[in-house]
Short mmCIF file of N, CA and C in Angstrom, two decimals:
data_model
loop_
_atom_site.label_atom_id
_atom_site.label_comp_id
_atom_site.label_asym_id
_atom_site.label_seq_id
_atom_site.Cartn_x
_atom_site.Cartn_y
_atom_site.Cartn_z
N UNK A 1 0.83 -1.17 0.00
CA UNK A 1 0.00 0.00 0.00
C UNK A 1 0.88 1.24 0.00
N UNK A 2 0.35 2.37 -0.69
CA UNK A 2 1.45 3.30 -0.72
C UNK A 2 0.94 4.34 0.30
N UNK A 3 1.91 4.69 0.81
CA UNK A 3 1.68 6.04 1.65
C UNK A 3 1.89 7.64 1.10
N UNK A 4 0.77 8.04 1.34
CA UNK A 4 0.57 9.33 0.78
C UNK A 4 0.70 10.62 2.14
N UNK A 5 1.11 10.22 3.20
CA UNK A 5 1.72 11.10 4.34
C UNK A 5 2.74 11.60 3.64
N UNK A 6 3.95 10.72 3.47
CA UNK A 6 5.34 11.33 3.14
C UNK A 6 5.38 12.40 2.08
N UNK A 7 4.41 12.21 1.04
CA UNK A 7 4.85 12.74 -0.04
C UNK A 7 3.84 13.88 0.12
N UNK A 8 3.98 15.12 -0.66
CA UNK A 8 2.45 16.28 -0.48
C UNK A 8 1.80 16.19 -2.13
N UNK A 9 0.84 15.94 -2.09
CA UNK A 9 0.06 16.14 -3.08
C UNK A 9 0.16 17.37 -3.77
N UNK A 10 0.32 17.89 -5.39
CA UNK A 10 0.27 18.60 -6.04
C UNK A 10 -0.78 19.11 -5.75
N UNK A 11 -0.86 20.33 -6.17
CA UNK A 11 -2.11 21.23 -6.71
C UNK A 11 -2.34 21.05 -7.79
N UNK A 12 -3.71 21.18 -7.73
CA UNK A 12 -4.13 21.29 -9.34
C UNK A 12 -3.82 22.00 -10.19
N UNK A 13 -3.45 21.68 -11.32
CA UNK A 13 -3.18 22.35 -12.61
C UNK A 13 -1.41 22.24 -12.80
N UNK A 14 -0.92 22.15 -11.35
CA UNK A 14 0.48 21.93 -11.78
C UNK A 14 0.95 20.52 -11.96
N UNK A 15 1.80 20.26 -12.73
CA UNK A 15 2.55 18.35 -13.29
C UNK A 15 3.59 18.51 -11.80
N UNK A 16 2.84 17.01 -11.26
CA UNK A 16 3.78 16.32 -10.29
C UNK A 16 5.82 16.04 -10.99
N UNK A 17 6.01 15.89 -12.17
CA UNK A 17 7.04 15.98 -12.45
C UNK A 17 8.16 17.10 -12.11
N UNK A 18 7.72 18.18 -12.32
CA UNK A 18 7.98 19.24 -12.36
C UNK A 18 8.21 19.66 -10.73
N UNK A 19 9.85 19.64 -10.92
CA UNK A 19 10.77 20.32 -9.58
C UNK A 19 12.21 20.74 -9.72
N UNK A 20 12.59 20.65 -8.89
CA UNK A 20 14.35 20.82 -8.63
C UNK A 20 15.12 19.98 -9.84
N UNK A 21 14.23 18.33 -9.84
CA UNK A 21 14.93 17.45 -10.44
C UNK A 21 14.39 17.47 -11.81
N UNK A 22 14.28 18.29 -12.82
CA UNK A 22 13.30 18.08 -13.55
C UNK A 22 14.39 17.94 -14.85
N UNK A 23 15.38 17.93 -14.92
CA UNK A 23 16.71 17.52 -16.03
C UNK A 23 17.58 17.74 -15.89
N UNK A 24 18.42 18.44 -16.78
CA UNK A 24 19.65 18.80 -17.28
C UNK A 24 19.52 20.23 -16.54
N UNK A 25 20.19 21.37 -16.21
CA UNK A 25 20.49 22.45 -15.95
C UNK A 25 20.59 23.21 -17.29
N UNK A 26 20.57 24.19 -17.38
CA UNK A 26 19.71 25.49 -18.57
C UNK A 26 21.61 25.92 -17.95
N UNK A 27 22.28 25.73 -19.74
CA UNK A 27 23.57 26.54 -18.94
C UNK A 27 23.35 27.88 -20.48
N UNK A 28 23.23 28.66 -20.19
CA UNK A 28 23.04 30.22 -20.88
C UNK A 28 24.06 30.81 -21.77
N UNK A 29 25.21 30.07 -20.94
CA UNK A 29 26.65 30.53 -21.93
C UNK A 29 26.86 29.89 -22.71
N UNK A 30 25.92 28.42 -22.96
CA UNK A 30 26.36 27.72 -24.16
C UNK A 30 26.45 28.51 -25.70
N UNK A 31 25.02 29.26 -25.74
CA UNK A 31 24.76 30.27 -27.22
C UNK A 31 26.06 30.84 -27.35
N UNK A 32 26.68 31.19 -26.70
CA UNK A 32 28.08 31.97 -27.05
C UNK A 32 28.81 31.37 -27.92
N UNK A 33 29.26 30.16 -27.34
CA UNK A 33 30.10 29.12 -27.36
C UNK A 33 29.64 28.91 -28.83
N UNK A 34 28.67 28.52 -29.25
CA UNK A 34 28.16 28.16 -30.48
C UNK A 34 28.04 29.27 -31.40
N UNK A 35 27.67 30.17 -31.03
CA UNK A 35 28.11 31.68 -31.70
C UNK A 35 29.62 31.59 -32.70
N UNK A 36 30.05 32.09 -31.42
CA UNK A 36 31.86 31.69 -32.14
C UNK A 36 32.19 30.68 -32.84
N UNK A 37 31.59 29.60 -32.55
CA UNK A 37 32.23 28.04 -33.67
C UNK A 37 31.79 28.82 -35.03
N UNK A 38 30.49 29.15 -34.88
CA UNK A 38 29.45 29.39 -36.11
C UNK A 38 30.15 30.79 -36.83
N UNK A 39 30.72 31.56 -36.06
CA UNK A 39 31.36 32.70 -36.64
C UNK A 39 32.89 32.16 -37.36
N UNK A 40 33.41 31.28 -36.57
CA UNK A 40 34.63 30.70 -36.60
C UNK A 40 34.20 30.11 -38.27
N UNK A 41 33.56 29.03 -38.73
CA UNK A 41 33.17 28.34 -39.86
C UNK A 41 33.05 29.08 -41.02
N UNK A 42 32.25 30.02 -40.36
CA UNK A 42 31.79 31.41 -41.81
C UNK A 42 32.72 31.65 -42.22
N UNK A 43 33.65 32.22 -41.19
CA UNK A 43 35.29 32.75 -41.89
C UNK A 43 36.12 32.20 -42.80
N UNK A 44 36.12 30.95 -42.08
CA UNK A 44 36.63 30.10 -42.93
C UNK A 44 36.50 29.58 -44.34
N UNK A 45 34.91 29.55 -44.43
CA UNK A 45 34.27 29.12 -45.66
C UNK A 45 34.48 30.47 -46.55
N UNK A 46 34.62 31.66 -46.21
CA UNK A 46 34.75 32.41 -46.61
C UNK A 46 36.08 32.93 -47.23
N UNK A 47 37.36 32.69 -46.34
CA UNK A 47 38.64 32.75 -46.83
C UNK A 47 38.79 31.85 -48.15
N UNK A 48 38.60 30.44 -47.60
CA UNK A 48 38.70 29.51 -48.68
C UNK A 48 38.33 29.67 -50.08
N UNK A 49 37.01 29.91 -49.68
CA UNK A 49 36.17 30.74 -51.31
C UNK A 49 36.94 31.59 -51.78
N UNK A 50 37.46 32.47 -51.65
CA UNK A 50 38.50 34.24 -51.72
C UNK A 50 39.45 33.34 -52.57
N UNK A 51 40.27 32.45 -51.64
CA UNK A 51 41.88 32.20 -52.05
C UNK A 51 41.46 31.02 -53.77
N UNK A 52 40.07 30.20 -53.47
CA UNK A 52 39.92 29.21 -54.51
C UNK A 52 39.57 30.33 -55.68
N UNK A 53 38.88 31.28 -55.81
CA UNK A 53 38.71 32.12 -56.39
C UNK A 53 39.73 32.98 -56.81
N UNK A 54 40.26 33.15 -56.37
CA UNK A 54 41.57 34.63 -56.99
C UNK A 54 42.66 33.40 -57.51
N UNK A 55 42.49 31.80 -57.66
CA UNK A 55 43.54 31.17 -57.88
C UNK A 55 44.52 30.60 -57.92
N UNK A 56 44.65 30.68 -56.14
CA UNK A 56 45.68 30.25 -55.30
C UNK A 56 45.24 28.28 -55.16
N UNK A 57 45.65 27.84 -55.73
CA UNK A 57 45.60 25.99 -55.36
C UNK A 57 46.73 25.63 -54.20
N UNK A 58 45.71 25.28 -53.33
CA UNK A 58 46.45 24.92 -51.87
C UNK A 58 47.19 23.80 -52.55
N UNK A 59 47.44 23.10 -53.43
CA UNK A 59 48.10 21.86 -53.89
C UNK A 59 49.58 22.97 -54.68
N UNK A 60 49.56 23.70 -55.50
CA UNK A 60 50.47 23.90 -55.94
C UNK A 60 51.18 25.16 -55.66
N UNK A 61 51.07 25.32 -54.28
CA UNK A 61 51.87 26.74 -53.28
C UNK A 61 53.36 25.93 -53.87
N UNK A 62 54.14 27.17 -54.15
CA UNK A 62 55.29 26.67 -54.22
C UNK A 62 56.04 25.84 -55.60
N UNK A 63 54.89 25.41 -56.34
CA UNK A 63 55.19 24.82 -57.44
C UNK A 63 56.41 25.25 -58.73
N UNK A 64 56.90 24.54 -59.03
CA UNK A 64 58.07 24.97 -60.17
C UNK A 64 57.31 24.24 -61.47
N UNK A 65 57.19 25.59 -62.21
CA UNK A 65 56.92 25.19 -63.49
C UNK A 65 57.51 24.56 -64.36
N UNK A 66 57.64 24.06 -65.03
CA UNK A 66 59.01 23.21 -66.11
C UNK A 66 59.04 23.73 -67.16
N UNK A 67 59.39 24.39 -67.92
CA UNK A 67 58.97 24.97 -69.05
C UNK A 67 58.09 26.74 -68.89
N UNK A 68 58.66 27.12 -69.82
CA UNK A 68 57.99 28.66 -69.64
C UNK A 68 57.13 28.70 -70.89
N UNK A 69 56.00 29.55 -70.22
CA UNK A 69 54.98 29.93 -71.40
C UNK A 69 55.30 31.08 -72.05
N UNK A 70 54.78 31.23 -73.52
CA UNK A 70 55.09 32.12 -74.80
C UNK A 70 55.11 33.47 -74.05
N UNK A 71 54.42 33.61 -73.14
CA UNK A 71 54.09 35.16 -72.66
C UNK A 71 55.07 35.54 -72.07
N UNK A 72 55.46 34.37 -70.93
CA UNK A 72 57.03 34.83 -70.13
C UNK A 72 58.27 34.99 -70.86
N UNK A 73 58.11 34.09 -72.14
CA UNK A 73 59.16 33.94 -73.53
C UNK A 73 59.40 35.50 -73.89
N UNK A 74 58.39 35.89 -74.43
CA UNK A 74 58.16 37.01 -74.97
C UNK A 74 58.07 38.68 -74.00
N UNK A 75 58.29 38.49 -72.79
CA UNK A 75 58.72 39.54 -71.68
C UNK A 75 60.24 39.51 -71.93
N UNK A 76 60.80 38.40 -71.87
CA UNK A 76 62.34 38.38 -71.81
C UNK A 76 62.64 38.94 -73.02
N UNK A 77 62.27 38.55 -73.98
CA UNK A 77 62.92 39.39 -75.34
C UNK A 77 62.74 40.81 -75.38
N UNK A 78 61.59 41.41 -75.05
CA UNK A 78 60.95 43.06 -75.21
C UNK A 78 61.96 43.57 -73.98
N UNK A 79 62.81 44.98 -74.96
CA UNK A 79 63.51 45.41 -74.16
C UNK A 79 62.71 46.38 -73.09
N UNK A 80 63.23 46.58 -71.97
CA UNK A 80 62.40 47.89 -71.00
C UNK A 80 62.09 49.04 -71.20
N UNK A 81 62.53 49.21 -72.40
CA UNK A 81 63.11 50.73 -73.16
C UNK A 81 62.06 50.73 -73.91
N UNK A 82 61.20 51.97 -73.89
CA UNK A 82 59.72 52.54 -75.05
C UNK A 82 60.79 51.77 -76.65
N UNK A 83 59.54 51.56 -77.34
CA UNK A 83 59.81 51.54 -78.55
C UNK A 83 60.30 52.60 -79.69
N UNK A 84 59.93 53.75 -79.30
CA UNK A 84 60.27 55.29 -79.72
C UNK A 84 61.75 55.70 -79.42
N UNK A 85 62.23 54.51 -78.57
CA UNK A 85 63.59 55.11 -77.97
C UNK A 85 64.87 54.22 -78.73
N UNK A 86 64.42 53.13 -79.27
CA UNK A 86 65.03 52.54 -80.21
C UNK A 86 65.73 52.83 -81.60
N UNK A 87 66.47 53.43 -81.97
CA UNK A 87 67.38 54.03 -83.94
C UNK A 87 66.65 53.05 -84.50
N UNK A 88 66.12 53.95 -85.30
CA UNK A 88 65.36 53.12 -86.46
C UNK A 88 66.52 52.15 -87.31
N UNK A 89 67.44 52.73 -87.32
CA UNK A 89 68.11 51.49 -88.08
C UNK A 89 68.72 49.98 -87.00
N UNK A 90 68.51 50.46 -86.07
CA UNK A 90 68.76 49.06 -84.84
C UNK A 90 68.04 47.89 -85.54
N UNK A 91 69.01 46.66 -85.40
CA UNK A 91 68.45 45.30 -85.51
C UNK A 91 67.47 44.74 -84.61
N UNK A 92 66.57 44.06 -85.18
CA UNK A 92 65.64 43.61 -83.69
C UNK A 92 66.53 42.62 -83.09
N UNK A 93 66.35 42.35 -82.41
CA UNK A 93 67.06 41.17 -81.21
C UNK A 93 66.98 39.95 -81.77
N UNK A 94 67.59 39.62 -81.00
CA UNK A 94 67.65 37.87 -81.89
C UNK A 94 66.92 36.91 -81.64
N UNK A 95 66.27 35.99 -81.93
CA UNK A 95 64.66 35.18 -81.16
C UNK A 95 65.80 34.04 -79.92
N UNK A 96 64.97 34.04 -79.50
CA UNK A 96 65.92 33.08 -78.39
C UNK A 96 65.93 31.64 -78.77
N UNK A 97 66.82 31.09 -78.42
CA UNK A 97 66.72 29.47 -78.81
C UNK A 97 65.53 28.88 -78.28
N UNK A 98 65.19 27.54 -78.89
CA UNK A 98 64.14 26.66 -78.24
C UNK A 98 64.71 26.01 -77.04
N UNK A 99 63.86 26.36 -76.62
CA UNK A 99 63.56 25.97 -74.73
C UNK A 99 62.62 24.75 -74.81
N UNK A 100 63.29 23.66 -74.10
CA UNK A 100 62.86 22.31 -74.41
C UNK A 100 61.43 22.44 -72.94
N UNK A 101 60.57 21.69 -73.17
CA UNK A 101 59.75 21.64 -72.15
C UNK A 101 59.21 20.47 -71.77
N UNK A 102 58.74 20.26 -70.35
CA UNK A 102 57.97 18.60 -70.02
C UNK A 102 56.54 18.67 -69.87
N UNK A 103 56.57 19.69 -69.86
CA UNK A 103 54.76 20.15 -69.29
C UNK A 103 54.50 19.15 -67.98
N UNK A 104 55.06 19.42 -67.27
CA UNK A 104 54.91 19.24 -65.53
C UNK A 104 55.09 20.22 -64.42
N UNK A 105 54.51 20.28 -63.69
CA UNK A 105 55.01 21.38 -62.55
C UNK A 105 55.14 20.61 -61.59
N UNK A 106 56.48 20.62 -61.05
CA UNK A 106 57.34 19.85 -59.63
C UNK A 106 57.33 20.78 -58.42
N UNK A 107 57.33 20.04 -57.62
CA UNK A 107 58.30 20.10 -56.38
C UNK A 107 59.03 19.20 -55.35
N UNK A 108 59.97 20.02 -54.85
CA UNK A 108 60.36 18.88 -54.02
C UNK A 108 60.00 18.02 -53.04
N UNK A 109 60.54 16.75 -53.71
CA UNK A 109 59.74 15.92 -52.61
C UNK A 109 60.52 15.11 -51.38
N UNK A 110 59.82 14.86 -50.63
CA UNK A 110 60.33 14.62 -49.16
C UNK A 110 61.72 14.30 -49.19
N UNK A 111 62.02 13.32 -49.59
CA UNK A 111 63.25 12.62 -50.11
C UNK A 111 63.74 12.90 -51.05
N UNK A 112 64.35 12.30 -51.89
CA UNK A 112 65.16 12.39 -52.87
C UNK A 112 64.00 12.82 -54.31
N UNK A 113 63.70 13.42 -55.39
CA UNK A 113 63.65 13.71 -56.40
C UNK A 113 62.66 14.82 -56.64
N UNK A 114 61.77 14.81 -57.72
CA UNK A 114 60.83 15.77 -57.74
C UNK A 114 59.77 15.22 -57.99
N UNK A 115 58.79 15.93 -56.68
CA UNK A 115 56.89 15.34 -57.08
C UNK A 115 56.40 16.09 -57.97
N UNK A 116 55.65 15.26 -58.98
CA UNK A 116 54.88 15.95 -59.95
C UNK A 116 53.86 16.27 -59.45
N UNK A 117 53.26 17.68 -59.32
CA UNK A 117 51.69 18.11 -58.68
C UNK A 117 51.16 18.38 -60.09
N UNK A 118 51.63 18.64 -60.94
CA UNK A 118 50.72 18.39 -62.22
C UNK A 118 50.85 18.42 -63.38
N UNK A 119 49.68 17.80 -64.47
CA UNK A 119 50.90 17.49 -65.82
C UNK A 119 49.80 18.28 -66.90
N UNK A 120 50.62 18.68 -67.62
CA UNK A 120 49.82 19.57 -68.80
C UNK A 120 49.22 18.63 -70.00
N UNK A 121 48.13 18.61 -70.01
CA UNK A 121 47.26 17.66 -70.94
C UNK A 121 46.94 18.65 -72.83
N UNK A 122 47.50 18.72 -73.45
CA UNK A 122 48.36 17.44 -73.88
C UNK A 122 49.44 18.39 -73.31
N UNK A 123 50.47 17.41 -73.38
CA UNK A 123 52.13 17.75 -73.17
C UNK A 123 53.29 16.41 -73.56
N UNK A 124 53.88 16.98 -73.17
CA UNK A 124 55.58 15.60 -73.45
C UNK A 124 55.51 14.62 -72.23
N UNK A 125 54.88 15.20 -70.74
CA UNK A 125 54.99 14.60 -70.04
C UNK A 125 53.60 13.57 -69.73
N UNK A 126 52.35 14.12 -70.08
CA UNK A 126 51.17 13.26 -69.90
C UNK A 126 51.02 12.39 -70.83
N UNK A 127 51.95 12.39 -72.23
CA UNK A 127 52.17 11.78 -73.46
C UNK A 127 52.90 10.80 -72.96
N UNK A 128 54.47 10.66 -72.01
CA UNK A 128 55.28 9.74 -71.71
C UNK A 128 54.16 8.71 -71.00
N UNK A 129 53.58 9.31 -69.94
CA UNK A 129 52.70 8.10 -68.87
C UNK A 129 53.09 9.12 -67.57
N UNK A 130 53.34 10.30 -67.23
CA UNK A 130 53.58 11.10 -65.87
C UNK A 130 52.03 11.27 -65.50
N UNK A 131 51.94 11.27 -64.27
CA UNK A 131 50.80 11.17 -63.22
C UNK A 131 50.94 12.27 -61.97
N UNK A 132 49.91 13.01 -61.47
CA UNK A 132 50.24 13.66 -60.03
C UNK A 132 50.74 12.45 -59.19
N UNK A 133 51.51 13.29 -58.60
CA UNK A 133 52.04 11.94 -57.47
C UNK A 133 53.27 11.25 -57.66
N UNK A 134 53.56 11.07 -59.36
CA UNK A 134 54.92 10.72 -59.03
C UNK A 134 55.51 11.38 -58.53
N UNK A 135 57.29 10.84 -58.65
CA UNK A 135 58.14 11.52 -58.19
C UNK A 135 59.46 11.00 -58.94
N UNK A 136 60.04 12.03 -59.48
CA UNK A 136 60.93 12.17 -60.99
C UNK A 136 62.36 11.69 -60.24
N UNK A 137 63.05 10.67 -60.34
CA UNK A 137 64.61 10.45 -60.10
C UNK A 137 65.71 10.55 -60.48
N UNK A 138 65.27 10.73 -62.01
CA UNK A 138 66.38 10.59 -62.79
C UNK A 138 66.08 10.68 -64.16
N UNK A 139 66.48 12.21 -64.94
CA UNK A 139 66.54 12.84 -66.11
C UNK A 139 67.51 12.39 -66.84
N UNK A 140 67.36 11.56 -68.29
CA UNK A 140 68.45 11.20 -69.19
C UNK A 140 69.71 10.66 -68.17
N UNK A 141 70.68 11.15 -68.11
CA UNK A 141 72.05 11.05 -67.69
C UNK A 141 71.91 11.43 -66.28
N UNK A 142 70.83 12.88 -66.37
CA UNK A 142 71.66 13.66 -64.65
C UNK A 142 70.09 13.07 -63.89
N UNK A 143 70.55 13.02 -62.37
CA UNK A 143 70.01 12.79 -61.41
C UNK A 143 69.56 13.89 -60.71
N UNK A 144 68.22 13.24 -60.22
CA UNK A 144 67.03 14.67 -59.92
C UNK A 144 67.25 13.89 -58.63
N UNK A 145 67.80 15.95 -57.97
CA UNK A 145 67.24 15.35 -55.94
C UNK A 145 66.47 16.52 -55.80
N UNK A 146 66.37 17.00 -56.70
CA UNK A 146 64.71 18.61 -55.87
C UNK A 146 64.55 18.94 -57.67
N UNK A 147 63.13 19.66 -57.07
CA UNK A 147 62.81 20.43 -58.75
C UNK A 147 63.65 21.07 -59.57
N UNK A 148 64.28 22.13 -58.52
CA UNK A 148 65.11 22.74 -59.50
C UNK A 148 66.14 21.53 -60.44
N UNK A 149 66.91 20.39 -60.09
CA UNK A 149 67.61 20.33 -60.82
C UNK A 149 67.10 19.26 -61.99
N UNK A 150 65.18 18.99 -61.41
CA UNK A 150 64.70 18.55 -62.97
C UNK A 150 64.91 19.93 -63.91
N UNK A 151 64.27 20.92 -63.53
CA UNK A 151 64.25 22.06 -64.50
C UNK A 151 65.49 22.39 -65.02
N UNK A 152 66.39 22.37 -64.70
CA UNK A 152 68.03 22.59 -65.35
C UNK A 152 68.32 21.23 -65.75
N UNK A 153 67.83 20.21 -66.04
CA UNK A 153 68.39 19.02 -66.91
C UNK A 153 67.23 19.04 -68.02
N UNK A 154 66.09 19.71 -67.77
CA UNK A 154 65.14 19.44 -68.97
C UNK A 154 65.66 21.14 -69.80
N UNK A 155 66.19 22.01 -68.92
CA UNK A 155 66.70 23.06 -70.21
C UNK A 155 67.90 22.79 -70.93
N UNK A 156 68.74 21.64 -70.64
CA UNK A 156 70.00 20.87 -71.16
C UNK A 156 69.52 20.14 -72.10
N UNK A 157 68.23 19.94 -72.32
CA UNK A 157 67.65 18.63 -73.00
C UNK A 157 67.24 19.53 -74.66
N UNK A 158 67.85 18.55 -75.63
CA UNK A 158 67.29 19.06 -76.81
C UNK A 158 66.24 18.47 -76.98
N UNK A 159 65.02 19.90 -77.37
CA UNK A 159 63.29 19.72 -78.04
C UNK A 159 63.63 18.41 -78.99
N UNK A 160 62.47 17.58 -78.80
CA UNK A 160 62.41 17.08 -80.01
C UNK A 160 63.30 15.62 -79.87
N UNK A 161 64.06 15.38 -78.71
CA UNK A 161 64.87 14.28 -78.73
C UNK A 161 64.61 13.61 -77.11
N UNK A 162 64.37 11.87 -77.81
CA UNK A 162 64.26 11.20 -76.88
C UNK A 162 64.84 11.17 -75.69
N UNK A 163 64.54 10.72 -74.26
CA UNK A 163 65.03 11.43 -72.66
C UNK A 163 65.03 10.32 -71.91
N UNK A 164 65.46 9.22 -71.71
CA UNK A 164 64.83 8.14 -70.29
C UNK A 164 64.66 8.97 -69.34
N UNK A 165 63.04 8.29 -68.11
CA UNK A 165 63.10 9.13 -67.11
C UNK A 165 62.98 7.68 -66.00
N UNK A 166 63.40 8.01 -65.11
CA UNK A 166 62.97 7.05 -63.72
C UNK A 166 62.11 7.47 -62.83
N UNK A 167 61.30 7.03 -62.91
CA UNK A 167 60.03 7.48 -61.77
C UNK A 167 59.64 6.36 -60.60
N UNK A 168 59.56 6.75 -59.68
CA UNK A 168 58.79 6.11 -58.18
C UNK A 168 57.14 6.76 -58.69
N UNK A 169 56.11 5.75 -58.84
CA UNK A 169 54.82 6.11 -58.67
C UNK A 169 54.21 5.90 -57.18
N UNK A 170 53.44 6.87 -56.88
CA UNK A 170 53.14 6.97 -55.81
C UNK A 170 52.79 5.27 -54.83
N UNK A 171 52.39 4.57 -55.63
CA UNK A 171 52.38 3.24 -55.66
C UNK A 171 53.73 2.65 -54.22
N UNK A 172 54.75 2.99 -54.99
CA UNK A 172 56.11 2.90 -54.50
C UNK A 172 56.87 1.79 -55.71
N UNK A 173 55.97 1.43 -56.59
CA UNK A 173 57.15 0.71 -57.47
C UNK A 173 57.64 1.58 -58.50
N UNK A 174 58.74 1.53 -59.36
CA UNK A 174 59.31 1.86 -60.21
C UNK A 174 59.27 1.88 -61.52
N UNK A 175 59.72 2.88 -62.38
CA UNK A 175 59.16 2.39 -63.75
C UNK A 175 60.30 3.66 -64.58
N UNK A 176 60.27 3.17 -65.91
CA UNK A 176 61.42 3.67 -66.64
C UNK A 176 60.60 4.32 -68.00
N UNK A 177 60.45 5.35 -68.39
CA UNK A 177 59.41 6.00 -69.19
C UNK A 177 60.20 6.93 -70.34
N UNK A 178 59.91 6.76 -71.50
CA UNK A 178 60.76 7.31 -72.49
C UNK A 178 59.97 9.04 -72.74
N UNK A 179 60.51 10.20 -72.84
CA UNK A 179 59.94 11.26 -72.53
C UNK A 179 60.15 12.24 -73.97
N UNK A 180 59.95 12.86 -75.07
CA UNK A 180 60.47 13.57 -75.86
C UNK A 180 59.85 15.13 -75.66
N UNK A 181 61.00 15.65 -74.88
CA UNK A 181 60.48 17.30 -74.80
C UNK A 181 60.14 17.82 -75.55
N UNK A 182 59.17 18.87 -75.25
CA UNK A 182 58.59 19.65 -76.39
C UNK A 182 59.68 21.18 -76.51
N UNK A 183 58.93 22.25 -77.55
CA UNK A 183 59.24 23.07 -77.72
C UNK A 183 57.90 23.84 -77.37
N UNK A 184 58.61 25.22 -76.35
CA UNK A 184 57.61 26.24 -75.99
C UNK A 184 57.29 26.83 -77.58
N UNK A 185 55.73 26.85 -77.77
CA UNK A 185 55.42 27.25 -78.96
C UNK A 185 54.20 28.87 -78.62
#
């Protein structure tokens, strides 16, 4: 039988549930807390958008191009000097030699050679079998331990003539890939 001494009967209209113990505690400073994450996220989503937008690829900070494009070609030749300031009887300059190219952009990779972060479709290098992710060991004769010294063995390299390359695929096995540089056109 239950005893109804100990306990006091509700009033009407109010729920017997309803007291001291009735859950969790109401903590007020949480909204803050969630405020800031939520302000924190926006920002973020927001930077990201900015930097993906103006062109910055978080993958290729830092990247070495292999090969120069016609535009950078064509800065180096145009002297600094107005055109008006030139003797009409002056020779134009002389075209520059062909600049052999791989159509890859490297960098260095952890260890020993150069990671390819990306290959120019078409090019000499997506034509050989190069992939993001490899990593370049060994140009013709000279040996690659950072980008730069792929880029100074592929400007040693005559356009137009066959190259062995040694590559580590991200895989980790090895492979030997015949490469024929192009000419910046």
């Amino acid at each position: 039988m239950e005893q109804t001494a100990l306990r006091p009967k509700p009033m009407p209209g109010q729920d017997p549930r309803k007291g001291a113990d009735s859950g969790p505690a109401r903590r007020p400073h949480a909204a803050r807390g969630r405020g800031r994450r939520l302000r924190t996220l926006l920002f973020g989503l927001c930077a990201g958008t900015l930097l993906v937008l103006s062109g910055v690829g978080i993958g290729t900070v830092g990247a070495t191009v292999i090969g120069m494009s016609k535009l950078a070609e064509l800065r180096h030749q145009v002297p600094p000097s107005s055109p008006s300031a030139k003797p009409a009887g002056a020779p134009s300059p002389a075209p520059a030699p062909p600049v052999a190219t791989l159509g890859v952009e490297a960098v260095d990779a952890e260890k020993v050679g150069a990671l390819v972060v990306g290959v120019h479709v078409p090019g000499p290098g997506y034509a050989a079998g190069l992939v993001r992710g490899d990593v370049l060991l060994q140009f013709g004769p000279a040996r690659v331990d950072s980008a730069t010294d792929l880029a100074r063995a592929v400007a040693r390299a005559r356009p137009g003539k066959q190259v062995l390359l040694t590559v580590r695929h991200r895989s980790g096995g090895y492979q030997q890939l015949t490469v024929v540089p192009g000419v910046v056109t």
